[in-house]
Amino acid sequence: MPSGIIIKGIGGFYYVKTQDGLFECKPRGIFRKSDITPLPGDKVSITVIDESRKLGNIDEIKPRETFLIRPAVANINQVAVVLAVRSPAPDLVLMDKLLITAELKGIDAVICLNKIDLDTEGVCSIISEEYKKANYRVVELSSKANKGFDFLHEVLCGRITVFAGQSGVGKSTILNRILNSWVMETGDVSRKIERGRHTTRHAELLELECGGYVVDTPGFSSFELTDISHDELERYYREFSDFVYKCRFSHCSHVSEPGCCVKEALASGLISHGRYERYVQVYNTLKEKYDNIYKK
Ligand SMILES: Nc1nc2c(ncn2[C@@H]2O[C@H](COP(=O)(O)OP(=O)(O)OP(=O)(O)O)[C@@H](O)[C@H]2O)c(=O)[nH]1
Ligand SMILES: [Mg+2]
Ligand SMILES: [Zn+2]
């Protein structure tokens, strides 16, 4: 039984990339009965029905390492959070929420600071320093000025990466550039990433020549955290991890308690003010939500 990875699903058919090429497959009836829907990114075993016409059945879906809901895609191991230095104005709270979600799901994150050709105010270096301090890799990019793509290539090879971020920051433009230079020909249908409002809501994995896959997603205008409570928020800030367990109170929220080591680290410049202030903002929002549910 050949095995492969689902790169795309359209109208009940799934396109499975195997060593012997791309197969158009139907899932076996058993999946419908057990309520399991195959997803792009799923690693599967198939039975070949017709070798020459490349048709098959999906027999088995391997356990998922990770699972995203929007877009619905499995086995992603890296998220590239894209932000523009300008146009649209950077929404750092939205970016932090995406980073928090990645940490929660155990997906590595890299930051793509895009449209650096528009950076006349030094925004790029401020944001870049802030997130490097928080232990994130930052790729400074411009599709227009053709900058940063060598480093991006290095970051993407061998991983399954989803591009996410605010609407209009340039995700599809980056993906198109990748598509034109580093993507394998799969003999597949669509060969151009759509732009703007019509961006497909169905994820498609594009295979890189150097190994690995990339996935475009429609942009967010807002994004709410789910499955996280205020008292565990600290876990999803990489740069807090050396300090949180040293606070005087074991349940320190790092907002107003005395003897807080996170605040000490902030005062000595080891944690950036912007990230900390946004932590407090996100914390308060989550706490309010909790109080509204449980304290009425
Ligand atoms: N100046 C400049 N403009 C860019 C750059 N990259 C993309 N743009 C422009 O930014 C706009 C939005 O680009 P898209 O690639 O559609 O953005 P997106 O993130 O895919 O947007 P959504 O699909 O809505 O989430 C387009 O008008 C692009 O031409 C860049 O590096 N520099
Ligand atoms: Mg797009
Ligand atoms: Zn504390």
Tab-separated table of N, CA and C and ligand atoms in Angstrom, residues 82 86-88 114-118 141-146 149 164-176 193-199 216-220, ligand 1:
chain	number	residue	atom	x	y	z
A	82	VAL	N	2.982	36.664	9.299
A	82	VAL	CA	3.410	37.763	8.437
A	82	VAL	C	2.829	39.075	8.946
A	86	ARG	N	4.122	48.620	7.256
A	86	ARG	CA	3.133	49.667	6.981
A	86	ARG	C	2.143	49.148	5.958
A	87	SER	N	0.942	49.714	5.963
A	87	SER	CA	-0.021	49.444	4.919
A	87	SER	C	-0.364	47.959	4.753
A	88	PRO	N	-1.116	47.337	5.640
A	88	PRO	CA	-1.781	47.934	6.797
A	88	PRO	C	-0.841	48.136	7.992
A	114	ASN	N	7.285	42.080	6.684
A	114	ASN	CA	7.200	42.280	5.238
A	114	ASN	C	7.052	43.750	4.848
A	115	LYS	N	7.175	44.001	3.568
A	115	LYS	CA	7.070	45.348	2.982
A	115	LYS	C	8.114	46.300	3.555
A	116	ILE	N	9.328	45.792	3.788
A	116	ILE	CA	10.358	46.657	4.373
A	116	ILE	C	10.771	47.774	3.414
A	117	ASP	N	10.376	47.643	2.129
A	117	ASP	CA	10.614	48.743	1.180
A	117	ASP	C	9.834	50.004	1.570
A	118	LEU	N	8.776	49.839	2.381
A	118	LEU	CA	7.950	50.992	2.784
A	118	LEU	C	8.405	51.589	4.117
A	141	LEU	N	11.491	41.017	5.056
A	141	LEU	CA	11.166	40.681	3.677
A	141	LEU	C	10.614	41.854	2.883
A	142	SER	N	10.863	41.835	1.596
A	142	SER	CA	10.120	42.697	0.680
A	142	SER	C	9.989	41.981	-0.651
A	143	SER	N	8.757	41.703	-1.053
A	143	SER	CA	8.546	41.093	-2.359
A	143	SER	C	8.857	42.125	-3.430
A	144	LYS	N	8.550	43.363	-3.117
A	144	LYS	CA	8.747	44.435	-4.084
A	144	LYS	C	10.233	44.674	-4.352
A	145	ALA	N	11.026	44.773	-3.272
A	145	ALA	CA	12.461	45.038	-3.435
A	145	ALA	C	13.269	43.743	-3.502
A	146	ASN	N	12.553	42.595	-3.494
A	146	ASN	CA	13.211	41.301	-3.589
A	146	ASN	C	14.275	41.092	-2.507
A	149	PHE	N	14.615	36.782	0.716
A	149	PHE	CA	14.114	35.478	0.275
A	149	PHE	C	15.103	34.326	0.466
A	164	ALA	N	0.327	32.885	7.912
A	164	ALA	CA	-0.861	33.453	8.548
A	164	ALA	C	-0.608	34.910	8.865
A	165	GLY	N	-1.677	35.652	9.074
A	165	GLY	CA	-1.521	37.055	9.470
A	165	GLY	C	-2.655	37.905	8.976
A	166	GLN	N	-2.609	39.150	9.425
A	166	GLN	CA	-3.571	40.178	9.056
A	166	GLN	C	-3.832	40.193	7.550
A	167	SER	N	-4.984	40.663	7.176
A	167	SER	CA	-5.315	40.784	5.760
A	167	SER	C	-4.475	41.892	5.106
A	168	GLY	N	-3.959	41.608	3.925
A	168	GLY	CA	-3.248	42.632	3.164
A	168	GLY	C	-1.767	42.805	3.449
A	169	VAL	N	-1.211	41.942	4.323
A	169	VAL	CA	0.197	42.105	4.683
A	169	VAL	C	1.150	41.559	3.619
A	170	GLY	N	0.604	40.799	2.665
A	170	GLY	CA	1.446	40.334	1.559
A	170	GLY	C	1.719	38.837	1.521
A	171	LYS	N	0.896	38.047	2.210
A	171	LYS	CA	1.106	36.594	2.247
A	171	LYS	C	1.050	35.966	0.858
A	172	SER	N	-0.016	36.261	0.128
A	172	SER	CA	-0.175	35.624	-1.186
A	172	SER	C	0.914	36.066	-2.155
A	173	THR	N	1.353	37.313	-2.007
A	173	THR	CA	2.444	37.798	-2.866
A	173	THR	C	3.733	37.007	-2.584
A	174	ILE	N	3.996	36.761	-1.321
A	174	ILE	CA	5.170	35.949	-0.946
A	174	ILE	C	5.027	34.535	-1.523
A	175	LEU	N	3.828	33.964	-1.361
A	175	LEU	CA	3.572	32.600	-1.846
A	175	LEU	C	3.720	32.506	-3.365
A	176	ASN	N	3.269	33.533	-4.058
A	176	ASN	CA	3.416	33.539	-5.510
A	176	ASN	C	4.873	33.572	-5.928
A	193	ILE	N	-1.614	31.634	-6.895
A	193	ILE	CA	-2.321	31.924	-5.662
A	193	ILE	C	-3.253	33.103	-5.920
A	194	GLU	N	-4.481	32.951	-5.466
A	194	GLU	CA	-5.420	34.043	-5.684
A	194	GLU	C	-5.135	35.187	-4.722
A	195	ARG	N	-5.520	36.346	-5.156
A	195	ARG	CA	-5.276	37.538	-4.357
A	195	ARG	C	-6.553	38.062	-3.737
A	196	GLY	N	-6.403	38.765	-2.635
A	196	GLY	CA	-7.497	39.552	-2.083
A	196	GLY	C	-8.640	38.733	-1.522
A	197	ARG	N	-9.825	39.256	-1.690
A	197	ARG	CA	-10.991	38.703	-1.007
A	197	ARG	C	-11.303	37.283	-1.427
A	198	HIS	N	-10.831	36.917	-2.604
A	198	HIS	CA	-11.236	35.616	-3.126
A	198	HIS	C	-10.303	34.476	-2.725
A	199	THR	N	-9.308	34.806	-1.898
A	199	THR	CA	-8.387	33.760	-1.463
A	199	THR	C	-9.162	32.534	-0.989
A	216	ASP	N	-0.845	28.781	1.960
A	216	ASP	CA	-1.361	30.143	2.105
A	216	ASP	C	-2.666	30.096	2.901
A	217	THR	N	-3.028	31.197	3.553
A	217	THR	CA	-4.331	31.257	4.226
A	217	THR	C	-4.942	32.628	3.987
A	218	PRO	N	-6.268	32.719	4.039
A	218	PRO	CA	-6.890	34.037	3.967
A	218	PRO	C	-6.546	34.823	5.224
A	219	GLY	N	-6.461	36.142	5.090
A	219	GLY	CA	-6.021	36.949	6.232
A	219	GLY	C	-7.096	37.142	7.290
A	220	PHE	N	-6.647	37.516	8.468
A	220	PHE	CA	-7.557	37.800	9.575
A	220	PHE	C	-7.807	39.292	9.661
B	1	LIG	N1	5.197	47.923	-1.078
B	1	LIG	C1	4.961	46.620	-1.048
B	1	LIG	N2	3.733	46.143	-1.320
B	1	LIG	C2	3.522	44.828	-1.268
B	1	LIG	C3	4.556	43.904	-0.944
B	1	LIG	N3	4.037	42.657	-0.955
B	1	LIG	C4	2.743	42.785	-1.271
B	1	LIG	N4	2.417	44.083	-1.468
B	1	LIG	C5	1.070	44.599	-1.822
B	1	LIG	O1	0.193	44.422	-0.720
B	1	LIG	C6	-1.140	44.142	-1.145
B	1	LIG	C7	-1.706	42.914	-0.475
B	1	LIG	O2	-0.949	41.775	-0.844
B	1	LIG	P1	-1.504	40.290	-0.726
B	1	LIG	O3	-0.363	39.394	-1.084
B	1	LIG	O4	-2.763	40.117	-1.450
B	1	LIG	O5	-1.792	40.211	0.848
B	1	LIG	P2	-2.403	38.989	1.681
B	1	LIG	O6	-1.692	38.959	2.989
B	1	LIG	O7	-2.377	37.749	0.887
B	1	LIG	O8	-3.901	39.488	1.919
B	1	LIG	P3	-5.176	38.562	2.309
B	1	LIG	O9	-5.250	37.435	1.318
B	1	LIG	O10	-6.329	39.509	2.278
B	1	LIG	O11	-4.922	38.087	3.706
B	1	LIG	C8	-1.047	44.015	-2.668
B	1	LIG	O12	-1.490	45.211	-3.256
B	1	LIG	C9	0.433	43.816	-2.939
B	1	LIG	O13	0.841	44.297	-4.194
B	1	LIG	C10	5.880	44.444	-0.683
B	1	LIG	O14	6.850	43.729	-0.400
B	1	LIG	N5	6.008	45.796	-0.737
